[in-house]
PDB file of N, CA and C in Angstrom:
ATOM      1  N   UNK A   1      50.439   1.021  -4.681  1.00  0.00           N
ATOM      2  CA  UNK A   1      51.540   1.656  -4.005  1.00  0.00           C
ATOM      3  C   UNK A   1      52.840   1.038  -4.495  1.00  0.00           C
ATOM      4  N   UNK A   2      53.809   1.753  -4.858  1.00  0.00           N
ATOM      5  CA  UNK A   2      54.889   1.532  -5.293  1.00  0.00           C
ATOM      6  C   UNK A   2      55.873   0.877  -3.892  1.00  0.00           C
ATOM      7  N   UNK A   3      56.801  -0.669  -4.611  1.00  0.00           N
ATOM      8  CA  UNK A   3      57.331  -0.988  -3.401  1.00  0.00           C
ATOM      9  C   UNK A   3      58.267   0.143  -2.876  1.00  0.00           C
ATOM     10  N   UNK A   4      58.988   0.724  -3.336  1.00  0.00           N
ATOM     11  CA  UNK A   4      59.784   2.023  -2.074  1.00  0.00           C
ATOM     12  C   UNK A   4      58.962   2.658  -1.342  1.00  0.00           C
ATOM     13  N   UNK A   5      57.864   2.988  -1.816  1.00  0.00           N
ATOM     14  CA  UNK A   5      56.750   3.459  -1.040  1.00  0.00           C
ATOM     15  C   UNK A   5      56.468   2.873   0.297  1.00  0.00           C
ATOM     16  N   UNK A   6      56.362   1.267   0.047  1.00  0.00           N
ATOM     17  CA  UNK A   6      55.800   0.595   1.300  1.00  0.00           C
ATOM     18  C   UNK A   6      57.374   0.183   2.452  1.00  0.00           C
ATOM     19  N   UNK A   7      58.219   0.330   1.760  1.00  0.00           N
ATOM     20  CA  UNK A   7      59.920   0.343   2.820  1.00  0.00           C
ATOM     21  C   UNK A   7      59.526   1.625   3.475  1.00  0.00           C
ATOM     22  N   UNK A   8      59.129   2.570   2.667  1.00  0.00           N
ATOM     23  CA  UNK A   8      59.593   3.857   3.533  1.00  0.00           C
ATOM     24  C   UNK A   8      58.757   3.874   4.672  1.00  0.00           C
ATOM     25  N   UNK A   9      57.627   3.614   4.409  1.00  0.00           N
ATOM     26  CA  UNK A   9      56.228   3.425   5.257  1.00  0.00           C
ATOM     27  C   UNK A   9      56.483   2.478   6.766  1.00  0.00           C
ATOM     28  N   UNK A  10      57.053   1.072   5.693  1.00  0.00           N
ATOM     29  CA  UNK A  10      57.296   0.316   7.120  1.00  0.00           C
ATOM     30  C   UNK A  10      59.038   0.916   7.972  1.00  0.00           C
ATOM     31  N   UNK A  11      59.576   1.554   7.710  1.00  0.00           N
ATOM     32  CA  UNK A  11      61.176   2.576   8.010  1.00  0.00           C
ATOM     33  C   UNK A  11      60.399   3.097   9.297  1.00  0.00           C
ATOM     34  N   UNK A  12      59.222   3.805   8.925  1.00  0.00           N
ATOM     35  CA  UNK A  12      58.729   5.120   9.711  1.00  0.00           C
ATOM     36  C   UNK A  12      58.320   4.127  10.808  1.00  0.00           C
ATOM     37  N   UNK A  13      57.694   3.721  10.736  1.00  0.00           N
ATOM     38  CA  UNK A  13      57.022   2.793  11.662  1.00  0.00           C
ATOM     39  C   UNK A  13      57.937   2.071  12.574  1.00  0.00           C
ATOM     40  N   UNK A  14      58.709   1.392  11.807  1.00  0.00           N
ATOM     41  CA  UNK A  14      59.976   0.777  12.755  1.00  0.00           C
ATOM     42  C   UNK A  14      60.789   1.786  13.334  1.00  0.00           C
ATOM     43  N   UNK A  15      61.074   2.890  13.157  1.00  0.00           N
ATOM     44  CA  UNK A  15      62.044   3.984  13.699  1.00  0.00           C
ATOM     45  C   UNK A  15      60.985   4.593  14.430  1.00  0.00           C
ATOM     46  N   UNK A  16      59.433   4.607  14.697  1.00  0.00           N
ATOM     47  CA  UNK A  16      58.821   5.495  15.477  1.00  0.00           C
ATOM     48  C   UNK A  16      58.225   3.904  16.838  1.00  0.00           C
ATOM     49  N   UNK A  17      58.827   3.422  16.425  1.00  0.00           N
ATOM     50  CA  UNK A  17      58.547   2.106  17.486  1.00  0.00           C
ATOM     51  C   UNK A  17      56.783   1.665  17.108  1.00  0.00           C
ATOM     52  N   UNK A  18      56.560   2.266  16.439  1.00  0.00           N
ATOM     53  CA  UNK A  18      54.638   1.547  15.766  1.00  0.00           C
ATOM     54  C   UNK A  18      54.881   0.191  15.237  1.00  0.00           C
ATOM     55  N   UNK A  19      54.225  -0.689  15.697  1.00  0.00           N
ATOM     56  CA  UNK A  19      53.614  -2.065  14.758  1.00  0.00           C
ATOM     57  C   UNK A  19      52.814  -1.916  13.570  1.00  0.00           C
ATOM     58  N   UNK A  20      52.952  -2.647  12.440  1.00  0.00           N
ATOM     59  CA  UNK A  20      52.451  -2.542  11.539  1.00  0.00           C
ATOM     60  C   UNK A  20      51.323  -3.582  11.402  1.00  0.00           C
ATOM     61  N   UNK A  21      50.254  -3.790  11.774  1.00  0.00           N
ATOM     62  CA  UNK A  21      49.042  -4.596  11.655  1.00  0.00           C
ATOM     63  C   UNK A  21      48.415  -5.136  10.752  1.00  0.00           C
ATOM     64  N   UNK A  22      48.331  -3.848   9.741  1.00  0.00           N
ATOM     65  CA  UNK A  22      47.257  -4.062   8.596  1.00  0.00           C
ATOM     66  C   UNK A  22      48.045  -3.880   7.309  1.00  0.00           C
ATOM     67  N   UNK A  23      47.604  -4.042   6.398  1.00  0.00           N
ATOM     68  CA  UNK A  23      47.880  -3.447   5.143  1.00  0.00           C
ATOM     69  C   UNK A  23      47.313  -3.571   3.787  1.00  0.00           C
ATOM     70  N   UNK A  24      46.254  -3.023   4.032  1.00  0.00           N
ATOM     71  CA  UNK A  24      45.314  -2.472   2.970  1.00  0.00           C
ATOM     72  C   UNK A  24      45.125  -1.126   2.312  1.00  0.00           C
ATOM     73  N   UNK A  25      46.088  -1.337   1.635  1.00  0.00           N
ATOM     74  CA  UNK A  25      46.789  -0.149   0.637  1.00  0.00           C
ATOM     75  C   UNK A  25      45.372   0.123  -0.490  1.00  0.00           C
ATOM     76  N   UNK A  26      44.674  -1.197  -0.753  1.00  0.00           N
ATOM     77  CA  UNK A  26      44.111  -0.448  -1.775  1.00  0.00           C
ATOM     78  C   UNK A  26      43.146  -0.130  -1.383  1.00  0.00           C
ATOM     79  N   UNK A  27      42.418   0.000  -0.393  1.00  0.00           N
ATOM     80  CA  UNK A  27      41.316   1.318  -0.096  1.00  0.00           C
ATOM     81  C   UNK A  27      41.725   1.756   0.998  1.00  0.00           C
ATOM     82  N   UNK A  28      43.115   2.280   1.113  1.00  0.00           N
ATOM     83  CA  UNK A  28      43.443   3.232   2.263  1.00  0.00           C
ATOM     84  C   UNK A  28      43.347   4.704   1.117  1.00  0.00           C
ATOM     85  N   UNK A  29      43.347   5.163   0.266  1.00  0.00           N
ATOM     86  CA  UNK A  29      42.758   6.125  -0.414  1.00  0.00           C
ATOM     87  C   UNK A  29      41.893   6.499  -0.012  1.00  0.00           C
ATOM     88  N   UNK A  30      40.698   5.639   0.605  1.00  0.00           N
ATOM     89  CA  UNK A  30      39.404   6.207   0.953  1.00  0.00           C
ATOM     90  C   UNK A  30      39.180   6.796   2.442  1.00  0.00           C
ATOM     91  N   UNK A  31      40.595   6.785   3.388  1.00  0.00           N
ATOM     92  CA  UNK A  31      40.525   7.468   4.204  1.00  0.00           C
ATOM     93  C   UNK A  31      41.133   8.985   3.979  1.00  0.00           C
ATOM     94  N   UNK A  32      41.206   9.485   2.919  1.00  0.00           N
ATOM     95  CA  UNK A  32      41.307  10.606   3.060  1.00  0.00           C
ATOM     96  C   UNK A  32      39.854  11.994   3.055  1.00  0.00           C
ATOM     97  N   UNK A  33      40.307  13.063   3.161  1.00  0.00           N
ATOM     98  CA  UNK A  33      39.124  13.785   3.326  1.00  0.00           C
ATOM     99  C   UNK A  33      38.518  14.953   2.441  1.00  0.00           C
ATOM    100  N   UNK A  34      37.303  15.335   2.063  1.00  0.00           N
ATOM    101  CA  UNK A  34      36.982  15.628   0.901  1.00  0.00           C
ATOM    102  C   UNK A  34      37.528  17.470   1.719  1.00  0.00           C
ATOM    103  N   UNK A  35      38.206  18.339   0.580  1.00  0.00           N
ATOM    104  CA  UNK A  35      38.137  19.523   1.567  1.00  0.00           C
ATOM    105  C   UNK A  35      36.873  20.518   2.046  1.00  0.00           C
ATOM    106  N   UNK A  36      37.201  21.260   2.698  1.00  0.00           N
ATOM    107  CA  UNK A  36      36.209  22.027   3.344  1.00  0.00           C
ATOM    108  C   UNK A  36      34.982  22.542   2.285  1.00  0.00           C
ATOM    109  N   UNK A  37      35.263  23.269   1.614  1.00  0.00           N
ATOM    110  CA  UNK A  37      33.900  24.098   0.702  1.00  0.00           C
ATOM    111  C   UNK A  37      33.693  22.981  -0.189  1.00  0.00           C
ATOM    112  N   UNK A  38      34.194  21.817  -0.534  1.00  0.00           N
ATOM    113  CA  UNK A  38      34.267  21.080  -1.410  1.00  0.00           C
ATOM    114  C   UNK A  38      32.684  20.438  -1.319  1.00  0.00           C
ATOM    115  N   UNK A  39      32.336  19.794  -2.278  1.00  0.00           N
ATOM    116  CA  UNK A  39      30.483  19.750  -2.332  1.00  0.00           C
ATOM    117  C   UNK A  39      31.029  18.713  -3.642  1.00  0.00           C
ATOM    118  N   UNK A  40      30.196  17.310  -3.370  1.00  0.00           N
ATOM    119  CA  UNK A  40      30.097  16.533  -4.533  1.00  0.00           C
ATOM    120  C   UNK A  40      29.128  15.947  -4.260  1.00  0.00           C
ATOM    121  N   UNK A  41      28.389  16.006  -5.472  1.00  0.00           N
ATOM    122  CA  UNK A  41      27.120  14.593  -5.529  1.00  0.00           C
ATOM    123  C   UNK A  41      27.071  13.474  -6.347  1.00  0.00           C
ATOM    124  N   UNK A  42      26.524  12.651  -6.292  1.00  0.00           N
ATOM    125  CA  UNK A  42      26.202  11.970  -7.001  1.00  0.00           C
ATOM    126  C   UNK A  42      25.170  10.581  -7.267  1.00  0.00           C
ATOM    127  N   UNK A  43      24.696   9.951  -8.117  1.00  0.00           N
ATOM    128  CA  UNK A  43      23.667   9.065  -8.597  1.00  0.00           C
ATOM    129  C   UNK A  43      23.503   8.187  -7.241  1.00  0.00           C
ATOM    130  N   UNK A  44      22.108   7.768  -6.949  1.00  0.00           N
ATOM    131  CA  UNK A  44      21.804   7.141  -5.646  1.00  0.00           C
ATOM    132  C   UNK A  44      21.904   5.655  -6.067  1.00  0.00           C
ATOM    133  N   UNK A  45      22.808   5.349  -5.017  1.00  0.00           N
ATOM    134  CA  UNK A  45      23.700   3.979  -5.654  1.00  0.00           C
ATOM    135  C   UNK A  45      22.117   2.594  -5.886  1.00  0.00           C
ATOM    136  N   UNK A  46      22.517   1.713  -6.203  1.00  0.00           N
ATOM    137  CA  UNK A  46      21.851   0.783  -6.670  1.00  0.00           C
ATOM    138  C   UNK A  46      20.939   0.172  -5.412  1.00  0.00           C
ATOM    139  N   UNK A  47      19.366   0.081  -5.734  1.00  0.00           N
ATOM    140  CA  UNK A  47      18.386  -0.717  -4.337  1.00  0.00           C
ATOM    141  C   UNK A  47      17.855   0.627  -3.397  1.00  0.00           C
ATOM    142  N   UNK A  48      18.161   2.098  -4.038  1.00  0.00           N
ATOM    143  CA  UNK A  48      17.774   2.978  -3.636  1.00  0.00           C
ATOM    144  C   UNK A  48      17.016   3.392  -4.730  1.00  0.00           C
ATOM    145  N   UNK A  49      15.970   4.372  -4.229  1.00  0.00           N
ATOM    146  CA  UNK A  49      15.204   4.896  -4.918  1.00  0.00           C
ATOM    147  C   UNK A  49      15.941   6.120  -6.098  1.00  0.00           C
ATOM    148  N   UNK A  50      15.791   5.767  -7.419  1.00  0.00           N
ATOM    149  CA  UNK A  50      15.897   6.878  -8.104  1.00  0.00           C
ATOM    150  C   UNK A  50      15.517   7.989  -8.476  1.00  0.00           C
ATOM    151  N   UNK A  51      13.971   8.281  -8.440  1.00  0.00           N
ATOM    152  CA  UNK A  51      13.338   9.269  -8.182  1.00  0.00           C
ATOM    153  C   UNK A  51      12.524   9.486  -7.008  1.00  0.00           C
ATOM    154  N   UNK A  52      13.224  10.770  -6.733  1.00  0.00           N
ATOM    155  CA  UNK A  52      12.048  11.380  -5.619  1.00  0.00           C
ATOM    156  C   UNK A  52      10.796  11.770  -5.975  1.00  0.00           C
ATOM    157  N   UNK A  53       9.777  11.726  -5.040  1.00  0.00           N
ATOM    158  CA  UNK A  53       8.458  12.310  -5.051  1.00  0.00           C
ATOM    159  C   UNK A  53       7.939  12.712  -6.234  1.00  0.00           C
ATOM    160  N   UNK A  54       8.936  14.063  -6.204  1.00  0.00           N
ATOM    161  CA  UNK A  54       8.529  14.279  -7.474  1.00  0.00           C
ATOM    162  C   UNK A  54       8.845  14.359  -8.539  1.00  0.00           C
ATOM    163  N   UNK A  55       9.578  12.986  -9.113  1.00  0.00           N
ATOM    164  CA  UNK A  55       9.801  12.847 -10.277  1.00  0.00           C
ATOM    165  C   UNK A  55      10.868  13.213 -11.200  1.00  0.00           C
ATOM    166  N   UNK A  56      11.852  13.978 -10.086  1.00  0.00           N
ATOM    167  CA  UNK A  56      13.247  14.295 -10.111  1.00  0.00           C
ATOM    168  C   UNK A  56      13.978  13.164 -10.040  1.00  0.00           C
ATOM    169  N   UNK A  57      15.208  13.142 -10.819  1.00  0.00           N
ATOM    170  CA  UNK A  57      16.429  12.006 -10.408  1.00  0.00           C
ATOM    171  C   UNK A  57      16.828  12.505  -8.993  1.00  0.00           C
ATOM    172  N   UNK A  58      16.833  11.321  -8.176  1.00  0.00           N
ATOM    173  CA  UNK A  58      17.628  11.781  -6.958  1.00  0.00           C
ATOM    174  C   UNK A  58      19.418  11.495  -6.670  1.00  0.00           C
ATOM    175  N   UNK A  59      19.593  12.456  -6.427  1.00  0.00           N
ATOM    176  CA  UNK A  59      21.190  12.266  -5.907  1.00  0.00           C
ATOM    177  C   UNK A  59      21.681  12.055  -4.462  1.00  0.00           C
ATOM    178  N   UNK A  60      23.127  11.720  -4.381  1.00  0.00           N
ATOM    179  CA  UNK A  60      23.280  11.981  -2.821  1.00  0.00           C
ATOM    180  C   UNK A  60      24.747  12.858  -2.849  1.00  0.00           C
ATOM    181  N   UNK A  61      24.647  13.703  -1.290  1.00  0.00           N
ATOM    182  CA  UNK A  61      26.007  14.134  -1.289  1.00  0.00           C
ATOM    183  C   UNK A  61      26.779  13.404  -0.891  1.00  0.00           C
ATOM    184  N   UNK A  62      27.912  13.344  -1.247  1.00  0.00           N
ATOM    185  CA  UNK A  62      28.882  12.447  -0.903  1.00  0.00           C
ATOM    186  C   UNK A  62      29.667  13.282   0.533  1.00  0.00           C
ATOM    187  N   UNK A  63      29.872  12.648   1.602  1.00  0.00           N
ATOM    188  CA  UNK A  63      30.746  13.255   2.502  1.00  0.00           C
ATOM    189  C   UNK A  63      32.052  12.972   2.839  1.00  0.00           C
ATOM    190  N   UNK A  64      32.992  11.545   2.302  1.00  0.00           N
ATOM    191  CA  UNK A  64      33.597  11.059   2.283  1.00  0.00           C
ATOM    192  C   UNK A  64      34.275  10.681   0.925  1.00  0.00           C
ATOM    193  N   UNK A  65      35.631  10.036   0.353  1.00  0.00           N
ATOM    194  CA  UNK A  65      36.019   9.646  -0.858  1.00  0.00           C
ATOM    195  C   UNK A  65      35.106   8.463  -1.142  1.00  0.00           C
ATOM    196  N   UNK A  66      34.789   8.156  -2.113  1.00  0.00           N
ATOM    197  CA  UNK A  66      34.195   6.801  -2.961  1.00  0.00           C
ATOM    198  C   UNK A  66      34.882   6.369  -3.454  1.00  0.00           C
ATOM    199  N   UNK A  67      34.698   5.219  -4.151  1.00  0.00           N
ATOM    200  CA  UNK A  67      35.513   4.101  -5.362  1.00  0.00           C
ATOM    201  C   UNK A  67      34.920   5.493  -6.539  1.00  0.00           C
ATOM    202  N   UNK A  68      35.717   5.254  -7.035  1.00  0.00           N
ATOM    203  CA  UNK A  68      35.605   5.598  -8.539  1.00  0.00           C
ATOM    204  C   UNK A  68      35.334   7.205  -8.941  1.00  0.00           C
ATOM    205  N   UNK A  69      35.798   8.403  -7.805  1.00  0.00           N
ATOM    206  CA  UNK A  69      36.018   9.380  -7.788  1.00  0.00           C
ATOM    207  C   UNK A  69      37.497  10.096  -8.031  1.00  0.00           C
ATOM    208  N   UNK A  70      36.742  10.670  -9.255  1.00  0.00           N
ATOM    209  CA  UNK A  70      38.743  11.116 -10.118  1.00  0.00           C
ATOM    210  C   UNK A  70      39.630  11.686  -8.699  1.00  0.00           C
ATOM    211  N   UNK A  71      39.003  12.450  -8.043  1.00  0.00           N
ATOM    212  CA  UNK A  71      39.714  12.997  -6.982  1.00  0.00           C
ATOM    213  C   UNK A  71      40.453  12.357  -5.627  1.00  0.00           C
ATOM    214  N   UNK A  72      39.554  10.951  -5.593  1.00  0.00           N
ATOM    215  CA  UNK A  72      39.953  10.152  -4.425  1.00  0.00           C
ATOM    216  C   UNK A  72      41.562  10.231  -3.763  1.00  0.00           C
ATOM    217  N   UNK A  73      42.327   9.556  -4.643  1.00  0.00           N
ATOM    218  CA  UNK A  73      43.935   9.695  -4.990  1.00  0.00           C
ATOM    219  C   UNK A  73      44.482  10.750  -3.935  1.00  0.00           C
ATOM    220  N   UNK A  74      44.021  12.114  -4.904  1.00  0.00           N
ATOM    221  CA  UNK A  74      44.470  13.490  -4.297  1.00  0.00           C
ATOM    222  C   UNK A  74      44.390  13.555  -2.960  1.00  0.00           C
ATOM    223  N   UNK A  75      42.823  13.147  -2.470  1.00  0.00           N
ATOM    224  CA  UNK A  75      43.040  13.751  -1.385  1.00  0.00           C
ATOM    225  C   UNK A  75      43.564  13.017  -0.397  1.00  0.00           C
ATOM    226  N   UNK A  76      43.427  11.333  -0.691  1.00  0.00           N
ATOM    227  CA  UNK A  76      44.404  10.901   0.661  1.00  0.00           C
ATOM    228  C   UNK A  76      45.790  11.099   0.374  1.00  0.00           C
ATOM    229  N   UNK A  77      46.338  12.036  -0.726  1.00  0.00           N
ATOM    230  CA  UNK A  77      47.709  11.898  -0.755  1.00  0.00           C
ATOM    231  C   UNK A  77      48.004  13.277   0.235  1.00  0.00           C
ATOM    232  N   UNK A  78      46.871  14.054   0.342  1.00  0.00           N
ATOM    233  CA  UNK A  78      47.220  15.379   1.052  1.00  0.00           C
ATOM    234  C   UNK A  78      46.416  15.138   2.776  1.00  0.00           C
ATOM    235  N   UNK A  79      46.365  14.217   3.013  1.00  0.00           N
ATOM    236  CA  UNK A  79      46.520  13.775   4.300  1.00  0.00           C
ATOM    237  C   UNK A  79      47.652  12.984   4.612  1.00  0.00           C
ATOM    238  N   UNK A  80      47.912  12.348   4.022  1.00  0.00           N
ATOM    239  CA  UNK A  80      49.222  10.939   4.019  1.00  0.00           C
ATOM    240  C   UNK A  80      50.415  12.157   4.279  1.00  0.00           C
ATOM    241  N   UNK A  81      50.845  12.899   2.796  1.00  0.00           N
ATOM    242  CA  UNK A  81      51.842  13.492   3.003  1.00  0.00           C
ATOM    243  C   UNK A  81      52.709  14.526   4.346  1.00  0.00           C
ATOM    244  N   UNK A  82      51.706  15.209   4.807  1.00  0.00           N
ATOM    245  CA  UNK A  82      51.542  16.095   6.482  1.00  0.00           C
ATOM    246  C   UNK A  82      52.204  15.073   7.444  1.00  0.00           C
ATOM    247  N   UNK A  83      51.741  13.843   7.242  1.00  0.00           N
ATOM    248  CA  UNK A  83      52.296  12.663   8.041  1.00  0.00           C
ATOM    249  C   UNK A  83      53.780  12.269   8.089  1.00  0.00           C
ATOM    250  N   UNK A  84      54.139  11.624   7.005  1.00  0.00           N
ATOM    251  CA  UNK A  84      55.623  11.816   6.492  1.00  0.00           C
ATOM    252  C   UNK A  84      55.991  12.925   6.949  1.00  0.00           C
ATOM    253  N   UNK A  85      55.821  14.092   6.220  1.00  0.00           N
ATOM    254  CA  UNK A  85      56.571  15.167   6.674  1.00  0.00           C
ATOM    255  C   UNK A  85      57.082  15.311   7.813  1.00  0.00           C
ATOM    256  N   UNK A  86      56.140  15.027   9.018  1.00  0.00           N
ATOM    257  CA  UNK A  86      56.788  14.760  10.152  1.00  0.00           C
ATOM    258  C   UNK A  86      57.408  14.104  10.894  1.00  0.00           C
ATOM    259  N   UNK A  87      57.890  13.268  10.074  1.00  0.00           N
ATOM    260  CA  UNK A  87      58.918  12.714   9.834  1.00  0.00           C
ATOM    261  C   UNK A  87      60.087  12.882   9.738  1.00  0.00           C
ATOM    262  N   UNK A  88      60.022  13.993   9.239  1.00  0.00           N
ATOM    263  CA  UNK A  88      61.311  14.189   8.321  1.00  0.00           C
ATOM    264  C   UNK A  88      61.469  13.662   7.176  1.00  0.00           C
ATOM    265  N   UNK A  89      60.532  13.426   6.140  1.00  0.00           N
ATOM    266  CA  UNK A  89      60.865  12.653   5.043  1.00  0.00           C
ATOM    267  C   UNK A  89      60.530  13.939   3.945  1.00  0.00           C
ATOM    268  N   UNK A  90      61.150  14.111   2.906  1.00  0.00           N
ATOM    269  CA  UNK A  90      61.199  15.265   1.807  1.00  0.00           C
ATOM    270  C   UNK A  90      60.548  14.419   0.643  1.00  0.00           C
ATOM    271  N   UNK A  91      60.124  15.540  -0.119  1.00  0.00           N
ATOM    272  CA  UNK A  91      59.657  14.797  -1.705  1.00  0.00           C
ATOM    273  C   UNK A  91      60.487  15.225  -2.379  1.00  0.00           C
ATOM    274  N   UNK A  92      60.409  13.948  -3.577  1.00  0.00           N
ATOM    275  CA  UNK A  92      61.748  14.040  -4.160  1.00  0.00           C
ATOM    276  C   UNK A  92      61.400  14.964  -5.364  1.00  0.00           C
ATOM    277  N   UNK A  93      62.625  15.862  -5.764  1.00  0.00           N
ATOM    278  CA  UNK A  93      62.077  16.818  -6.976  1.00  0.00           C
ATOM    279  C   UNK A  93      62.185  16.171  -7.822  1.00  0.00           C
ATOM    280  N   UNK A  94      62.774  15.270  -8.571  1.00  0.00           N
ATOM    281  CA  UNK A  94      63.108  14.442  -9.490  1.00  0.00           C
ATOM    282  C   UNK A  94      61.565  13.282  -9.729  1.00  0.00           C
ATOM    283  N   UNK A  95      61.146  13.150  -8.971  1.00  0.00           N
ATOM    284  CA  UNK A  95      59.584  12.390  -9.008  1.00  0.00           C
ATOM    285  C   UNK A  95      58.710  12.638  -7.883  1.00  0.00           C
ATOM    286  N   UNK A  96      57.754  14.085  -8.291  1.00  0.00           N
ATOM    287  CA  UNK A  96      56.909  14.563  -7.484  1.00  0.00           C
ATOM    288  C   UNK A  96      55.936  13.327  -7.648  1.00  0.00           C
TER     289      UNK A  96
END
């Protein structure tokens, strides 16, 4: 997270009277949410079984963001942003 990023963040907070507690920026990405029709799988992580029964690779669906999903980013930025907004805070055209 870019430091103007984290002023503006702690701004909101201090002008909405919230305490700021935590700050674990780098897997707050992973609270965002995968969208609706959206469907991802992938390799059954390590100490799990790799093949099923029968002899198929097994996968899992993912229901949540992971580490190391190109998309992660995106989608907590399209929860985060709704937030701000109500704010009153604009994106800047000059650096979407």
């Amino acid at each position: 997270m870019r430091p103007t990023s984290l002023r503006a963040l702690a701004a909101v907070a201090s002008f909405a009277g919230m305490r700021m507690r935590r700050w674990d920026f780098v897997a707050a990405y992973l609270q965002g949410d995968l969208e609706q029709n959206e469907v991802v799988y992938c390799h059954a992580p390590p100490g799990y079984a790799t093949l099923g029964a029968d002899g198929k690779p097994r996968v899992c669906r993912v229901e949540k963001p992971i580490y190391g999903m190109a998309q992660t980013g995106r989608r907590w930025q399209r929860s985060l942003f709704p937030w701000l907004f109500g704010f009153g805070f604009t994106q800047c055209g000059s650096n979407p």
